[in-house]
Short mmCIF file of C-alpha atoms in Angstrom, two decimals:
data_model
loop_
_atom_site.label_atom_id
_atom_site.label_comp_id
_atom_site.label_asym_id
_atom_site.label_seq_id
_atom_site.Cartn_x
_atom_site.Cartn_y
_atom_site.Cartn_z
CA MET S 339 98.65 157.22 91.21
CA ASP S 340 102.34 157.01 90.97
CA TRP S 341 102.24 153.73 92.68
CA ILE S 342 101.40 152.04 89.86
CA ARG S 343 104.42 151.28 87.20
CA PRO S 344 103.99 151.67 83.83
CA ILE S 345 101.74 150.19 81.69
CA VAL S 346 103.52 148.30 78.91
CA VAL S 347 102.17 148.42 75.59
CA THR S 348 103.15 146.59 72.73
CA MET S 349 101.84 146.94 68.97
CA LEU S 350 101.45 144.51 66.39
CA GLY S 351 100.42 144.26 62.75
CA ALA S 352 100.86 143.86 59.50
CA PRO S 353 102.67 146.07 57.04
CA MET S 354 100.52 149.24 55.95
CA SER S 355 98.03 148.19 58.56
CA GLY S 356 97.81 151.51 59.53
CA LYS S 357 99.09 151.14 62.79
CA THR S 358 101.69 153.57 62.63
CA THR S 359 99.24 156.50 61.33
CA PHE S 360 96.11 155.01 63.99
CA LEU S 361 99.42 156.00 66.81
CA LEU S 362 100.26 159.28 65.48
CA GLY S 363 96.77 160.65 64.94
CA MET S 364 95.75 159.41 68.60
CA TYR S 365 99.09 161.16 69.68
CA ALA S 366 97.83 164.61 68.17
CA THR S 367 94.28 163.98 69.32
CA MET S 368 95.45 162.96 73.00
CA SER S 369 98.38 165.50 73.21
CA LEU S 370 95.65 168.38 72.54
CA GLY S 371 92.92 166.71 74.50
CA GLU S 372 89.69 164.88 74.76
CA ARG S 373 87.19 166.57 77.48
CA ALA S 374 89.75 166.51 80.33
CA TYR S 375 92.17 163.61 79.57
CA ALA S 376 95.39 163.70 77.36
CA LEU S 377 98.70 162.35 76.58
CA LEU S 378 101.97 163.78 76.53
CA GLU S 379 105.20 162.44 75.57
CA LYS S 380 108.09 163.01 78.49
CA ASP S 381 110.74 163.46 75.60
CA GLN S 382 109.96 166.66 73.91
CA ASP S 383 112.09 165.77 70.45
CA LYS S 384 109.73 162.92 70.30
CA ASP S 385 106.43 165.26 71.17
CA PHE S 386 107.85 167.69 68.13
CA GLU S 387 108.70 164.74 65.82
CA LEU S 388 104.85 163.05 66.44
CA GLY S 389 103.62 166.96 65.92
CA ARG S 390 105.84 167.87 63.07
CA ALA S 391 104.10 164.23 61.13
CA TRP S 392 100.96 165.47 61.92
CA ASP S 393 101.04 168.68 61.04
CA ARG S 394 102.41 167.30 57.79
CA LEU S 395 99.67 164.69 57.39
CA CYS S 396 97.12 167.23 57.78
CA ALA S 397 98.37 169.77 55.50
CA GLU S 398 100.10 168.05 52.61
CA GLY S 399 98.43 164.30 52.98
CA VAL S 400 101.88 162.94 53.72
CA LEU S 401 101.36 159.45 55.34
CA PRO S 402 104.50 158.56 57.71
CA PRO S 403 106.33 156.23 56.50
CA PRO S 404 106.55 152.95 57.76
CA THR S 405 108.25 151.95 61.32
CA PRO S 406 112.12 150.50 61.12
CA GLU S 407 113.73 147.75 61.99
CA GLU S 408 114.76 149.70 65.08
CA PRO S 409 111.46 150.03 67.16
CA PHE S 410 109.82 153.39 68.01
CA GLU S 411 109.10 153.93 71.33
CA TYR S 412 107.59 156.68 74.09
CA ARG S 413 106.91 157.39 77.36
CA PHE S 414 103.52 159.26 77.54
CA THR S 415 101.48 160.27 80.79
CA PHE S 416 98.09 159.81 81.21
CA LEU S 417 96.81 163.48 82.33
CA HIS S 418 93.68 164.42 83.26
CA GLY S 419 93.98 168.61 83.64
CA LYS S 420 97.29 169.09 85.08
CA ASP S 421 97.37 165.39 87.19
CA PRO S 422 99.02 163.01 85.77
CA LEU S 423 97.21 159.05 86.31
CA LEU S 424 99.00 156.68 84.30
CA ARG S 425 102.80 155.95 82.60
CA LEU S 426 102.95 154.12 79.81
CA ASP S 427 105.49 152.51 78.44
CA TRP S 428 105.01 152.53 74.28
CA THR S 429 106.52 150.30 71.91
CA ASP S 430 105.73 150.42 67.65
CA PHE S 431 107.40 147.30 66.05
CA ARG S 432 107.62 146.95 62.27
CA GLY S 433 105.05 145.91 61.05
CA GLY S 434 106.87 142.62 59.33
CA ALA S 435 108.65 141.44 63.03
CA MET S 436 106.26 139.42 63.97
CA THR S 437 106.64 137.06 60.35
CA THR S 438 110.27 137.08 60.63
CA PRO S 439 112.08 134.02 62.10
CA LEU S 440 113.94 134.54 65.10
CA GLY S 441 117.02 132.51 64.10
CA GLU S 442 119.14 131.50 61.72
CA ALA S 443 117.73 127.96 61.48
CA ASN S 444 116.93 126.17 58.24
CA GLY S 445 118.61 129.41 56.29
CA PHE S 446 116.75 132.08 58.14
CA ILE S 447 118.75 135.35 58.91
CA GLU S 448 118.44 136.31 62.82
CA SER S 449 116.39 139.81 62.68
CA PRO S 450 116.85 141.64 66.13
CA ASP S 451 113.60 143.66 66.64
CA ALA S 452 111.70 139.92 65.90
CA ARG S 453 113.25 138.09 68.63
CA ARG S 454 112.90 141.55 70.93
CA LEU S 455 109.17 141.74 70.28
CA VAL S 456 109.12 137.94 71.69
CA GLN S 457 110.74 138.85 74.91
CA ARG S 458 108.98 142.69 74.99
CA LEU S 459 105.92 140.27 74.27
CA ALA S 460 106.50 138.81 77.98
CA ALA S 461 106.27 141.82 80.40
CA THR S 462 103.55 143.62 78.55
CA ASP S 463 100.59 144.71 79.96
CA SER S 464 98.90 145.66 77.33
CA VAL S 465 99.15 144.66 73.13
CA TYR S 466 97.50 145.83 70.49
CA LEU S 467 96.82 143.45 67.23
CA VAL S 468 95.96 146.05 64.59
CA LEU S 469 93.98 144.14 61.39
CA ASP S 470 93.44 146.60 58.27
CA GLY S 471 89.41 146.66 58.68
CA SER S 472 89.54 147.66 54.64
CA ARG S 473 90.87 143.59 54.44
CA LEU S 474 88.80 142.32 56.46
CA GLY S 475 88.63 138.20 55.69
CA ALA S 476 91.47 138.74 53.16
CA SER S 477 92.82 135.26 52.93
CA PRO S 478 96.92 136.66 54.01
CA GLN S 479 95.34 138.53 56.85
CA ALA S 480 94.73 135.68 58.16
CA LEU S 481 97.65 134.18 57.94
CA GLU S 482 99.01 136.95 60.05
CA THR S 483 96.01 136.97 62.83
CA ARG S 484 97.10 133.36 63.31
CA ARG S 485 100.57 134.62 64.26
CA MET S 486 99.18 136.84 66.48
CA THR S 487 97.37 134.39 68.13
CA ALA S 488 100.76 132.26 68.27
CA LEU S 489 102.40 135.22 70.00
CA VAL S 490 99.43 136.22 72.99
CA ARG S 491 99.35 132.99 73.90
CA SER S 492 102.92 132.64 73.82
CA ALA S 493 103.25 135.84 75.77
CA LEU S 494 100.48 134.14 78.07
CA LEU S 495 102.61 131.42 78.54
CA GLU S 496 105.30 133.47 79.44
CA ARG S 497 103.62 135.39 82.08
CA GLU S 498 105.11 135.57 85.44
CA PRO S 499 101.75 135.22 88.12
CA ALA S 500 102.05 138.24 89.96
CA ARG S 501 101.77 140.89 87.12
CA PRO S 502 98.28 142.01 86.60
CA ALA S 503 96.05 140.36 83.82
CA LEU S 504 97.21 141.09 79.95
CA SER S 505 94.58 143.23 78.02
CA VAL S 506 94.10 143.54 74.22
CA VAL S 507 92.90 145.66 72.20
CA VAL S 508 91.83 144.38 69.15
CA LEU S 509 92.17 147.40 66.53
CA LEU S 510 89.99 148.06 63.40
CA THR S 511 92.32 150.61 61.32
CA LYS S 512 90.25 151.92 58.42
CA ALA S 513 86.91 150.95 59.59
CA ASP S 514 85.22 153.83 57.51
CA ARG S 515 85.40 151.59 55.31
CA LEU S 516 84.13 148.56 56.62
CA LEU S 517 81.66 150.21 58.75
CA ALA S 518 80.13 151.88 55.25
CA GLU S 519 79.39 148.49 53.79
CA LEU S 520 77.20 147.49 56.94
CA PRO S 521 73.18 149.07 57.46
CA GLN S 522 73.28 152.75 58.38
CA HIS S 523 70.14 152.50 59.96
CA LEU S 524 71.79 150.52 62.64
CA THR S 525 74.59 152.15 65.80
CA ILE S 526 78.06 151.88 65.46
CA THR S 527 77.67 149.08 68.34
CA GLN S 528 75.01 147.29 66.44
CA ARG S 529 77.21 147.31 63.06
CA LEU S 530 80.96 146.10 65.17
CA ASP S 531 78.58 142.94 66.00
CA ARG S 532 77.52 142.23 62.86
CA ALA S 533 81.54 142.13 62.29
CA LEU S 534 82.69 140.45 65.47
CA GLU S 535 81.78 137.00 63.92
CA THR S 536 84.48 137.41 61.36
CA ILE S 537 86.91 138.68 63.55
CA LEU S 538 86.21 136.43 66.22
CA GLY S 539 86.91 133.76 63.49
CA LEU S 540 90.28 135.56 62.32
CA LEU S 541 91.12 136.18 66.60
CA PRO S 542 89.81 134.05 68.82
CA VAL S 543 92.47 134.33 71.02
CA MET S 544 89.91 137.08 72.10
CA ARG S 545 88.13 135.09 74.38
CA GLN S 546 91.39 133.77 76.19
CA PRO S 547 90.77 132.88 79.39
CA GLY S 548 93.05 134.97 81.35
CA MET S 549 92.79 137.98 79.92
CA THR S 550 90.34 141.12 78.56
CA ALA S 551 90.21 142.50 75.09
CA ALA S 552 87.93 144.81 73.48
CA LEU S 553 87.34 145.60 69.75
CA CYS S 554 87.99 149.09 68.90
CA PRO S 555 86.81 150.26 65.11
CA VAL S 556 89.12 154.15 64.79
CA THR S 557 89.47 156.03 61.63
CA VAL S 558 92.26 158.82 60.65
CA GLY S 559 90.94 159.51 57.67
CA GLY S 560 88.46 158.75 54.36
CA PHE S 561 91.90 158.21 52.82
CA GLY S 562 91.14 155.34 49.99
CA ALA S 563 94.03 154.44 48.36
CA PRO S 564 97.45 156.75 49.15
CA THR S 565 99.78 157.64 45.79
CA ARG S 566 103.04 157.39 46.74
CA GLY S 567 102.34 157.66 50.11
CA ARG S 568 100.24 160.82 50.34
CA VAL S 569 96.83 161.25 50.25
CA ASP S 570 93.83 163.76 49.69
CA PRO S 571 94.38 165.84 53.83
CA ALA S 572 90.78 167.39 53.00
CA THR S 573 90.29 163.50 54.27
CA VAL S 574 91.46 163.14 57.44
CA ARG S 575 88.83 162.80 59.78
CA PRO S 576 89.47 161.23 63.40
CA PHE S 577 87.42 159.10 64.71
CA TRP S 578 87.28 157.62 68.14
CA LEU S 579 91.24 157.03 68.16
CA HIS S 580 91.08 157.84 72.28
CA LYS S 581 89.46 155.34 72.96
CA PRO S 582 92.07 152.19 72.97
CA VAL S 583 93.47 153.77 75.25
CA MET S 584 90.84 155.03 77.46
CA PHE S 585 90.23 150.55 77.27
CA THR S 586 93.88 150.50 78.13
CA MET S 587 93.93 152.84 80.82
CA PHE S 588 90.99 151.19 82.82
CA HIS S 589 91.28 147.42 82.20
CA ARG S 590 94.21 148.82 84.22
CA LEU S 591 93.14 150.87 87.18
CA ARG S 592 90.08 147.80 87.14
CA GLU S 593 93.34 145.27 88.15
CA GLU S 594 94.45 147.86 89.98
CA ARG S 595 91.50 147.53 92.51
CA ARG S 596 91.21 143.75 92.17
CA LEU S 597 95.68 144.00 93.86
CA LEU S 598 94.27 146.53 96.59
CA ASP S 599 91.16 144.04 97.65
CA ALA S 600 94.03 141.25 97.92
CA GLU S 601 96.45 143.38 99.63
CA LEU S 602 93.52 145.17 102.23
CA GLY S 603 92.16 141.51 102.45
CA SER S 604 95.89 140.39 103.76
CA LEU S 605 96.29 143.73 105.83
CA GLY S 606 92.92 142.73 107.56
CA ALA S 607 93.56 139.46 108.35
CA ARG S 608 96.93 140.44 109.60
CA HIS S 609 95.09 143.55 111.71
CA ARG S 610 93.31 140.55 113.26
CA HIS S 611 95.65 138.37 114.82
CA LEU S 612 97.46 141.11 115.91
CA THR S 613 94.51 142.30 117.85
CA ALA S 614 93.92 138.46 119.22
CA GLU S 615 97.23 138.71 120.49
CA LEU S 616 97.27 141.59 122.24
CA ASP S 617 94.32 140.68 123.77
CA ARG S 618 95.26 137.82 125.30
CA VAL S 619 98.58 138.98 126.28
CA ASN S 620 96.60 141.49 127.80
CA GLY S 621 94.21 139.24 129.50
CA GLU S 622 97.01 137.17 131.66
CA ARG S 623 98.20 137.29 135.08
CA LEU S 624 100.80 139.98 135.58
CA GLY S 625 101.09 139.52 131.50
CA ARG S 626 101.01 143.09 131.42
CA LEU S 627 103.80 143.67 133.80
CA LEU S 628 106.03 141.36 133.00
CA ARG S 629 106.00 141.35 128.90
CA ARG S 630 106.02 145.05 128.59
CA ALA S 631 108.19 144.35 125.63
CA GLU S 632 106.37 141.97 123.69
CA LEU S 633 103.46 144.27 123.84
CA ARG S 634 105.03 147.50 122.55
CA GLY S 635 106.16 145.85 119.77
CA LEU S 636 102.57 144.08 118.71
CA GLU S 637 101.16 147.61 119.23
CA SER S 638 103.47 149.31 117.15
CA GLU S 639 103.09 146.42 114.31
CA ARG S 640 99.78 146.57 114.51
CA ALA S 641 99.34 150.43 113.97
CA GLN S 642 102.09 150.10 110.76
CA VAL S 643 99.41 147.90 109.52
CA GLU S 644 96.78 150.54 110.31
CA GLU S 645 98.71 153.38 108.35
CA ALA S 646 99.47 150.89 105.39
CA TRP S 647 95.36 149.34 105.38
CA TRP S 648 94.37 153.37 105.00
CA VAL S 649 96.81 154.21 102.32
CA ALA S 650 95.50 150.81 100.41
CA ASP S 651 92.32 151.72 101.01
CA GLY S 652 92.87 155.08 99.46
CA ARG S 653 94.00 154.07 96.51
CA ARG S 654 91.34 151.44 96.29
CA ARG S 655 88.39 154.81 96.60
CA MET S 656 90.95 156.51 93.81
CA THR S 657 91.21 153.59 91.48
CA ASP S 658 87.28 152.75 91.97
CA HIS S 659 87.03 157.08 90.99
CA TRP S 660 89.04 156.58 87.48
CA GLY S 661 87.81 153.02 86.40
CA ALA S 662 84.33 154.48 86.82
CA THR S 663 84.92 157.85 84.84
CA LEU S 664 86.73 156.06 81.74
CA ARG S 665 84.16 153.21 82.25
CA GLU S 666 81.63 155.42 80.29
CA GLU S 667 84.64 156.22 77.46
CA ILE S 668 84.50 152.55 76.38
CA LYS S 669 80.98 151.52 77.29
CA GLU S 670 79.75 151.25 72.96
CA LEU S 671 83.09 148.86 72.33
CA PRO S 672 82.00 144.82 72.67
CA VAL S 673 84.99 143.42 75.63
CA PHE S 674 85.58 139.95 76.36
CA ARG S 675 86.79 138.62 79.87
CA ASP S 676 87.94 135.06 80.37
CA GLY S 677 86.32 133.65 77.17
CA ALA S 678 82.74 135.14 77.60
CA ARG S 679 81.65 138.54 76.02
CA VAL S 680 80.32 141.04 78.93
CA GLU S 681 77.87 143.34 79.16
CA SER S 682 79.28 147.87 79.16
CA ASP S 683 76.93 147.87 82.63
CA ASP S 684 79.34 145.26 84.03
CA LEU S 685 82.86 146.23 82.68
#
């Protein structure tokens, strides 16, 4: 589906929230393949570095270092089998970028990545808000989530009207610790519902009109507190690391379907207008004889509209197919659209 431009993804999270470790585990999982889906980093050097960092975590328990002031940028291709479906332009900012002042007013020192973060959010298609599941409800995290909320609302205000609607993934890292504290006889979805009230209190922007948000718990492993940047490698147990990406893809296809519906409606209206004009000219006395050039122009334009309609209809059928397939991958996630909870059958 190369007609769809790359999906711009931006990750926000506090220092030590686990966002870089999630990215490492997500790529390791998806580059190997999840069912028939896979991710591929276009830059082979970056693919190698991501793979080497994952191998060190699995073999030696070495956690990845924090993101530096220069953000990490990736160009992923989302594949089904050998066929490329969608592309992602993914940026991971350092944890402190979202809470760093932008300029030197009031004695603050300007932070280039903080300013770059604000600028990028206006062009972002999917924002990942990373919460540390082991600290859910902690007071410092409440301060961080207020900043996340402000940044998302600012991005919505700056967003160009013609762009696809924004999606938000509330990424609950270290979710094993949170889920373990909830009744074990409940399903994961039921336990998420128990935690949802707290999360909505921290991030009411999940119910912001004009966007779609999903809550996704993920775990790279049952690490506990690291010691000098190391954990027990035997505790590496990835869980649901692929689902956030699946949601981002599903939402983009849903938006593409909406845009294609509008395009098909416009093409259909133009086709009806041209057909009416052709009927009118052909129905006039001597119309076929004296207005041949006009008739040829109308017929040529109608043929072009018909061709464009079939192209758009083929794209719509393709987005329907892959959207329905991806929907099955995210049915367990709590999703809000335009402020209201969406049942899995209505995704």
